[in-house]
Coordinates of C-alpha atoms in Angstrom, one line a residue:
X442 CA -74.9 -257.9 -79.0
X443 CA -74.2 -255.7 -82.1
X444 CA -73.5 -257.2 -85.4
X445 CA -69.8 -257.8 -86.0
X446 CA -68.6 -258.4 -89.6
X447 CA -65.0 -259.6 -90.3
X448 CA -64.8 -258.5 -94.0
X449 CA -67.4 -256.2 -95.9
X450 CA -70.5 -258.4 -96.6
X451 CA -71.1 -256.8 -99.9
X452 CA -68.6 -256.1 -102.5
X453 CA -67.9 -252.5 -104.1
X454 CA -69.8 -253.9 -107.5
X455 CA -72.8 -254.2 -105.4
X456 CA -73.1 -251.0 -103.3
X457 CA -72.4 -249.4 -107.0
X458 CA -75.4 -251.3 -108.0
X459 CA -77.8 -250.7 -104.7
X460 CA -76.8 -246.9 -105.4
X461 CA -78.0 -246.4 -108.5
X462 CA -81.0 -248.8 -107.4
X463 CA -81.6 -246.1 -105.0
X464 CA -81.8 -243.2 -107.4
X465 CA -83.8 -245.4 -109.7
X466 CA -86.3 -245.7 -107.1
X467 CA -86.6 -242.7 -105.8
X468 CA -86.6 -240.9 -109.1
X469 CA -88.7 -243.8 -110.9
X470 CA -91.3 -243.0 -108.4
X471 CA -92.2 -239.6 -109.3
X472 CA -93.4 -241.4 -112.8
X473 CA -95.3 -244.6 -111.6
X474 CA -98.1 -242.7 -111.0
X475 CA -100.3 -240.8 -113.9
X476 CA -100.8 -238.2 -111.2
X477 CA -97.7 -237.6 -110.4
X478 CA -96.4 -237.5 -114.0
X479 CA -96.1 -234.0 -116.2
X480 CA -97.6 -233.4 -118.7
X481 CA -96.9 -230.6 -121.6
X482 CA -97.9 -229.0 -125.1
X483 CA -96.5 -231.2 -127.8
X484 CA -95.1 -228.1 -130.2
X485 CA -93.1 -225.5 -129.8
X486 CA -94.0 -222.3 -127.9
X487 CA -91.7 -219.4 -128.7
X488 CA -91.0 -217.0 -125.4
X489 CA -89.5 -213.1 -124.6
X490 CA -86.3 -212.6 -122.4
X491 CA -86.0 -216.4 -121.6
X492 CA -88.8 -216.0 -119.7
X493 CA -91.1 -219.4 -118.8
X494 CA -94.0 -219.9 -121.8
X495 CA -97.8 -219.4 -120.0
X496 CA -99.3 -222.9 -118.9
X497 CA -101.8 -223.8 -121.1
X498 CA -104.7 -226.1 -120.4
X499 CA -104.5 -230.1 -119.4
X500 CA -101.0 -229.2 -118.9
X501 CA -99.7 -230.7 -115.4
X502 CA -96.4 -228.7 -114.3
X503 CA -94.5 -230.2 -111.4
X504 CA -95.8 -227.0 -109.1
X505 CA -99.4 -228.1 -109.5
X506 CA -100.3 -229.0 -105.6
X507 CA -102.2 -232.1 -107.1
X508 CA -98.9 -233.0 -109.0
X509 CA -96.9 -231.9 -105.6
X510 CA -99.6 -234.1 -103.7
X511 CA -99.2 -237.1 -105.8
X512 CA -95.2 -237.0 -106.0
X513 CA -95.2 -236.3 -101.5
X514 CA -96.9 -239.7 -101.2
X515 CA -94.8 -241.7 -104.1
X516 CA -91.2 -240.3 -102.1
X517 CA -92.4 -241.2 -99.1
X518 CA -92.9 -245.1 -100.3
X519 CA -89.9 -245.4 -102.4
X520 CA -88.3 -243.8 -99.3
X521 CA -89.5 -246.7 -97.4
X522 CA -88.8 -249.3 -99.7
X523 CA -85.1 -248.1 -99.8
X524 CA -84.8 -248.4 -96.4
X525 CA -86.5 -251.5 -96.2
X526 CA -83.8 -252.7 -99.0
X527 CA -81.0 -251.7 -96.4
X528 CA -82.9 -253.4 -93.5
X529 CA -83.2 -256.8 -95.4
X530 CA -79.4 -256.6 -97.0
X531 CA -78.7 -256.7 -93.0
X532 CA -81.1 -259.2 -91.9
X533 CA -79.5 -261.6 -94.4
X534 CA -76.2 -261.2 -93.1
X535 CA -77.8 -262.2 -89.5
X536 CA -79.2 -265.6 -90.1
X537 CA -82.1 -267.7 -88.3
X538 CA -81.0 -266.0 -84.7
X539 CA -83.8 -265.8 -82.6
X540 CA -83.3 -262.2 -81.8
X541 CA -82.3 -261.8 -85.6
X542 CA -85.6 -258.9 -86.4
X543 CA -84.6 -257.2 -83.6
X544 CA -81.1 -257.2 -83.9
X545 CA -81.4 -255.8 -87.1
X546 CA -84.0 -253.6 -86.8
X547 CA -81.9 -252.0 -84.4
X548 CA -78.5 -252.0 -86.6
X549 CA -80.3 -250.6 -89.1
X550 CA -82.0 -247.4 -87.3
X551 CA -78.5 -246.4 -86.2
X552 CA -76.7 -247.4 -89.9
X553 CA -79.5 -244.7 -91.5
X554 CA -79.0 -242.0 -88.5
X555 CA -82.7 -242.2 -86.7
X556 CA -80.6 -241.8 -83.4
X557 CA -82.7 -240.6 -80.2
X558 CA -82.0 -237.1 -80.7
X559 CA -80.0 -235.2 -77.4
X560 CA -81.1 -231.5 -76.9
X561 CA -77.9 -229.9 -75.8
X562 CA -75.5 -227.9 -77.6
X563 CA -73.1 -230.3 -78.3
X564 CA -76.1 -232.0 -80.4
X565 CA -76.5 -228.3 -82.1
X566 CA -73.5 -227.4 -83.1
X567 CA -73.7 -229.7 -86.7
X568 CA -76.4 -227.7 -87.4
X569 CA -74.7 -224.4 -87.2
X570 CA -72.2 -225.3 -89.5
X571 CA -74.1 -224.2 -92.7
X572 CA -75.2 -221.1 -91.4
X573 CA -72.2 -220.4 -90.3
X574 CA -70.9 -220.3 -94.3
X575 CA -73.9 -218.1 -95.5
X576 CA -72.9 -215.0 -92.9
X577 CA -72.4 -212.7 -96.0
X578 CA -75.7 -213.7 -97.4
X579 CA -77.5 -213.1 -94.1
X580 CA -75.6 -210.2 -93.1
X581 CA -77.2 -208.9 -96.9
X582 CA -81.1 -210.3 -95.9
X583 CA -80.0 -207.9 -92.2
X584 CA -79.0 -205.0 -94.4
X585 CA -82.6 -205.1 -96.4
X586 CA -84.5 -205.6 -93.1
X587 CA -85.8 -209.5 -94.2
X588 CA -84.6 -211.2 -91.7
X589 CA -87.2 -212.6 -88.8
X590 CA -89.2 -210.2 -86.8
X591 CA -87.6 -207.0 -88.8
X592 CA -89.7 -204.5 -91.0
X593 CA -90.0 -206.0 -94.2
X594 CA -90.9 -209.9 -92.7
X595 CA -93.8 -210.6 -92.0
X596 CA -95.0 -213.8 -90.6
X597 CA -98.3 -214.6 -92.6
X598 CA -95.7 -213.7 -96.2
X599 CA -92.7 -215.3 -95.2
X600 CA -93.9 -218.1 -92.8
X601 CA -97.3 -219.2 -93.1
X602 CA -97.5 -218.6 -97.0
X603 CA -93.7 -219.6 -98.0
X604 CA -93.7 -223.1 -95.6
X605 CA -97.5 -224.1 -95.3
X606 CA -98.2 -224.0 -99.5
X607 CA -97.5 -227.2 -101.2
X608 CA -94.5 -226.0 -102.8
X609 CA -93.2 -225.3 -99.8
X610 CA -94.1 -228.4 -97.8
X611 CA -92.1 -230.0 -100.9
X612 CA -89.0 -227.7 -100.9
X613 CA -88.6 -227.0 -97.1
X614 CA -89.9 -230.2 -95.6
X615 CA -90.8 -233.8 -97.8
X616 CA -87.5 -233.3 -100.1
X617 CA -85.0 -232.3 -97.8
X618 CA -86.1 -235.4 -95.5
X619 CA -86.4 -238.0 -97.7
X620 CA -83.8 -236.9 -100.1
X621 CA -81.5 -237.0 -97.6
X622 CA -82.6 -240.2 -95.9
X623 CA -82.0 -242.3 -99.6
X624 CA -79.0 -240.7 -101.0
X625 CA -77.7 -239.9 -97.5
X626 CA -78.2 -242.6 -95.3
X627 CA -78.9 -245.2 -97.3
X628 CA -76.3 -245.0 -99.9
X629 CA -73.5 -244.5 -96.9
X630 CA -75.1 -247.6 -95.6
X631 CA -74.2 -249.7 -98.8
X632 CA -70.7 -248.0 -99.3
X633 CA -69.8 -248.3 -95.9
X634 CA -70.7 -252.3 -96.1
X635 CA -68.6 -252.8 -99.1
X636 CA -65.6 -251.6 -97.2
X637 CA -65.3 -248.3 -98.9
X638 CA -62.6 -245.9 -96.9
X639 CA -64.1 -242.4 -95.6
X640 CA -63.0 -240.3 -98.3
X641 CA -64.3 -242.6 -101.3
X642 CA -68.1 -242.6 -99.2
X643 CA -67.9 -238.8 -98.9
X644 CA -67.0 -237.8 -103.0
X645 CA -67.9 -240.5 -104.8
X646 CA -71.8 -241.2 -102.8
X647 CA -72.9 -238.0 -103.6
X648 CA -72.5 -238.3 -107.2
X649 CA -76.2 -240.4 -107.7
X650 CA -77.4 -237.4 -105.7
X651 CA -76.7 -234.7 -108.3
X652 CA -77.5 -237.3 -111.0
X653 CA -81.0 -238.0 -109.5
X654 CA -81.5 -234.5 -110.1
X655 CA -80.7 -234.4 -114.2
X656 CA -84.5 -235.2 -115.3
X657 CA -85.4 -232.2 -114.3
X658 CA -84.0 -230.8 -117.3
X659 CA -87.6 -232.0 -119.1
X660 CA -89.5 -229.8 -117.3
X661 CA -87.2 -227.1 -118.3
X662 CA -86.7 -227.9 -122.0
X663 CA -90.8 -227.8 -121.8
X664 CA -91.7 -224.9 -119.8
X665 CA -89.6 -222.8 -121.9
X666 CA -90.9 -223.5 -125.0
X667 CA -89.3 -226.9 -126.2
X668 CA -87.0 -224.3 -128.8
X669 CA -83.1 -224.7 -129.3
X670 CA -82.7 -222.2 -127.1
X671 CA -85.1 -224.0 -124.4
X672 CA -83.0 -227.1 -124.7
X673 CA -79.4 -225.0 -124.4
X674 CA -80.9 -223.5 -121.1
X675 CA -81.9 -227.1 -119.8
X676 CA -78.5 -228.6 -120.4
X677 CA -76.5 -225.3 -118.7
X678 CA -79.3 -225.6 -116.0
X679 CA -79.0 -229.2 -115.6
X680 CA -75.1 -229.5 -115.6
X681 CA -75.2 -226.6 -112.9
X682 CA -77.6 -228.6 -110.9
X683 CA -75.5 -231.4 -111.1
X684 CA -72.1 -229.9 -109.9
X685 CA -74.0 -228.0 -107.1
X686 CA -76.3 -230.6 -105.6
X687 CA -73.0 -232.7 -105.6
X688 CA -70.6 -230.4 -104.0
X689 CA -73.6 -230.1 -101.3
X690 CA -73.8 -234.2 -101.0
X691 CA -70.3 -233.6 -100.4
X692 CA -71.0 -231.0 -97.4
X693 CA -74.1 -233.4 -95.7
X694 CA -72.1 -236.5 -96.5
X695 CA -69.2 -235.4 -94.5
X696 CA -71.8 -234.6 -91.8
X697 CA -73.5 -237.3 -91.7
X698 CA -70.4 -239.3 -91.4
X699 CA -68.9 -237.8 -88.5
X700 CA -71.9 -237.3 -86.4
X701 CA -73.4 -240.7 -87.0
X702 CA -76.8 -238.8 -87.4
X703 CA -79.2 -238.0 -89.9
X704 CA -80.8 -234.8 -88.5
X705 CA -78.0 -232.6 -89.4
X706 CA -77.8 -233.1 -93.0
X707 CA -81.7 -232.6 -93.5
X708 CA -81.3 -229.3 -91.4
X709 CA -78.2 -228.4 -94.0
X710 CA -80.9 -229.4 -96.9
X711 CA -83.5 -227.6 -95.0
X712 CA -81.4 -224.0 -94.7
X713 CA -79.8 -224.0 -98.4
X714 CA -83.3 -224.6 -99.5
X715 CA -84.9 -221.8 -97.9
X716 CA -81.7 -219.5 -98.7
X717 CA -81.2 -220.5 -102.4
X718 CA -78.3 -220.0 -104.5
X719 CA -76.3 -216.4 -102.8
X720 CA -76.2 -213.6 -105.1
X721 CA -73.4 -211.1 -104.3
X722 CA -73.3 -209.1 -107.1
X723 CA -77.1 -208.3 -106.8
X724 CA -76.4 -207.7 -102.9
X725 CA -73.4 -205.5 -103.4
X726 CA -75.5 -202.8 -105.8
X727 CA -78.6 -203.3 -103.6
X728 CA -76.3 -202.1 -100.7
X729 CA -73.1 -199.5 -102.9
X730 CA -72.9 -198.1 -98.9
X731 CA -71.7 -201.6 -97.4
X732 CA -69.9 -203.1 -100.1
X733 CA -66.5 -204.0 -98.0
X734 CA -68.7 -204.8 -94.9
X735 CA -70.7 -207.8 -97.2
X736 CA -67.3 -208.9 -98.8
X737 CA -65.8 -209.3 -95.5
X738 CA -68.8 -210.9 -94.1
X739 CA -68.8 -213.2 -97.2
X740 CA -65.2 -214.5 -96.2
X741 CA -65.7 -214.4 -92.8
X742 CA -68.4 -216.8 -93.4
X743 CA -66.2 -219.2 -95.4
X744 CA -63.0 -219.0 -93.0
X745 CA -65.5 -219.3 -90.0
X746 CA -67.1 -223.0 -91.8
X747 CA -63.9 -224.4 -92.7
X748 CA -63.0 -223.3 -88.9
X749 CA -65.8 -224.8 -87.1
X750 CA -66.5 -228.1 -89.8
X751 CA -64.4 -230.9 -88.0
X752 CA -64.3 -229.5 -84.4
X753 CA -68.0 -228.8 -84.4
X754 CA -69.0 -232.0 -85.9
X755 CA -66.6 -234.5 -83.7
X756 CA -69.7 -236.9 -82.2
X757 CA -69.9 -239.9 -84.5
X758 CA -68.1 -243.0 -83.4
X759 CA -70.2 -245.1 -86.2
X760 CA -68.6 -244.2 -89.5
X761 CA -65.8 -241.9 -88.7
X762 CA -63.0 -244.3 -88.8
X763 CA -59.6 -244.6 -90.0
X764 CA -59.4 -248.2 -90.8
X765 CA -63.5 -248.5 -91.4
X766 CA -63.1 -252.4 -91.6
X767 CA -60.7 -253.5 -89.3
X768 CA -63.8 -255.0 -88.0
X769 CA -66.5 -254.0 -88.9
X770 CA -68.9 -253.4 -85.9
X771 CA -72.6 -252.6 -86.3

């Protein structure tokens, strides 16, 4: 029998609180460990065309693959202690029930999305729903002949080198997945305990996400020279960071939500990663030939996601509700 809940078993105080215990985690983890903690020049450095200062020796940047190495393992345990924190906020609820670790064991793999995944196309259509928004930068990548298996890709450059490195076992793989597992899953697991409605879960979870992503603002103040100028790009980097990693918790919150699933928003994390931020005005003068065909394809590709976002992502039966605590039913 699944877990039925009458009223929210946590209060809105509290999932506020296991949130930002989440980030804390997650975040805190990365500085636990002396390995896994950067390290810089105490003194200013002063650098040409806000270029990044030259790394200088016993310096530890966070591209280092031992620094990468060292912060892969500490995610992947504060990962697992988050969840673990979700898993034992549940198995309180349940009581000395003889089938109590099981019951909850199981409510808890489908509360964080680790669903048996079903290979058919109604499971693949969430995961075209990005893609589908980034047809003017991809229809650019076609124009310059990068995209897979045409002249200027190469597997060994843009495969093997780009996704089996350590940078990119961090940016294409470890971060997308656990990132999106504990401000993702996780968080919606709390919120969605306290009673929260649909649209609170969707803008106000994300907002730990973009804030978990604010210290990197240290590493950019230092890299660049620790000068006034170092620390005005750090701040306009950081507070861009922060609106665009939280309008994209926006986009994977809204997908995890309706599909029940976790799989789709780490494949979302996994594209925009490898895609980056799109660049039109560098695409339009790389291409003066094609300039209408890349605008068109640019709003094509947002008219064709705001299309296909709710009819292509219409599986969850979980958290998609209009009254989420009539009762609550896990």
């Amino acid at each position: 029998m699944p877990l039925v809940f009458d009223s929210p078993p946590i209060s809105t105080s509290t999932a506020h609180a296991l949130t930002v215990l989440f980030a804390f985690t997650y975040v805190g983890s990365l500085y636990i460990s002396k390995n896994a903690r950067l390290s810089f020049l105490n003194r200013k450095v002063s650098t040409d065309n806000g270029t990044p200062r030259p790394k200088y020796v016993n310096e530890r940047w966070r591209d280092d693959p031992d620094v990468i190495r060292a912060r892969l393992v500490a995610v992947c345990v504060a990962t697992t202690l988050c969840c673990g924190l979700v898993f034992w906020i549940l198995r309180s609820f349940v009581g000395p029930k003889p089938d109590g670790f099981e019951l909850t064991l199981e409510t808890t793999i489908a509360r964080l999305g680790f669903t048996l995944y079903r290979w058919d196309m109604d499971s693949l259509y969430p995961h075209l729903v990005t893609p589908v928004l980034f047809l003017g930068p991809l229809y650019a990548m076609y124009l310059g002949e990068n995209l897979p298996f045409q002249a200027k890709w190469s597997f060994q450059g843009d495969v093997v080198s780009k996704f089996l490195s350590w940078q990119g076992i961090r940016n294409y793989v470890m971060a997308p997945i656990t990132e999106e597992i504990v401000f993702r899953a996780c968080v919606i697991a709390v919120y969605y305990m306290s009673g929260a409605s649909t649209k609170r879960i969707i803008f106000l979870g994300p907002l730990s996400f973009g804030l978990a992503h604010v210290h990197h603002a240290w590493d950019t103040f230092n890299r660049y020279g620790r000068t006034a100028s170092a620390a005005k790009r750090a701040l306009l980097m950081s507070l861009f960071q922060l609106a665009y990693t939280t309008l994209f918790g926006f986009h994977c919150s809204y997908l995890f939500l309706r599909t029940a699933s976790i799989y789709p928003p780490i494949s979302a994390h996994v594209f925009c990663n490898i895609m980056g931020l799109p660049d039109l005005m560098w695409e339009l003068r790389e291409h003066p030939h094609r300039r209408a065909a890349i605008i068109f394809m640019y709003v094509l590709g947002v008219v064709g996601f705001v299309y296909t976002l709710e009819p292509w992502t219409r599986f969850g039966g979980l958290y998609w509700r209009e009254r989420p605590y009539a009762k609550m039913t896990y």
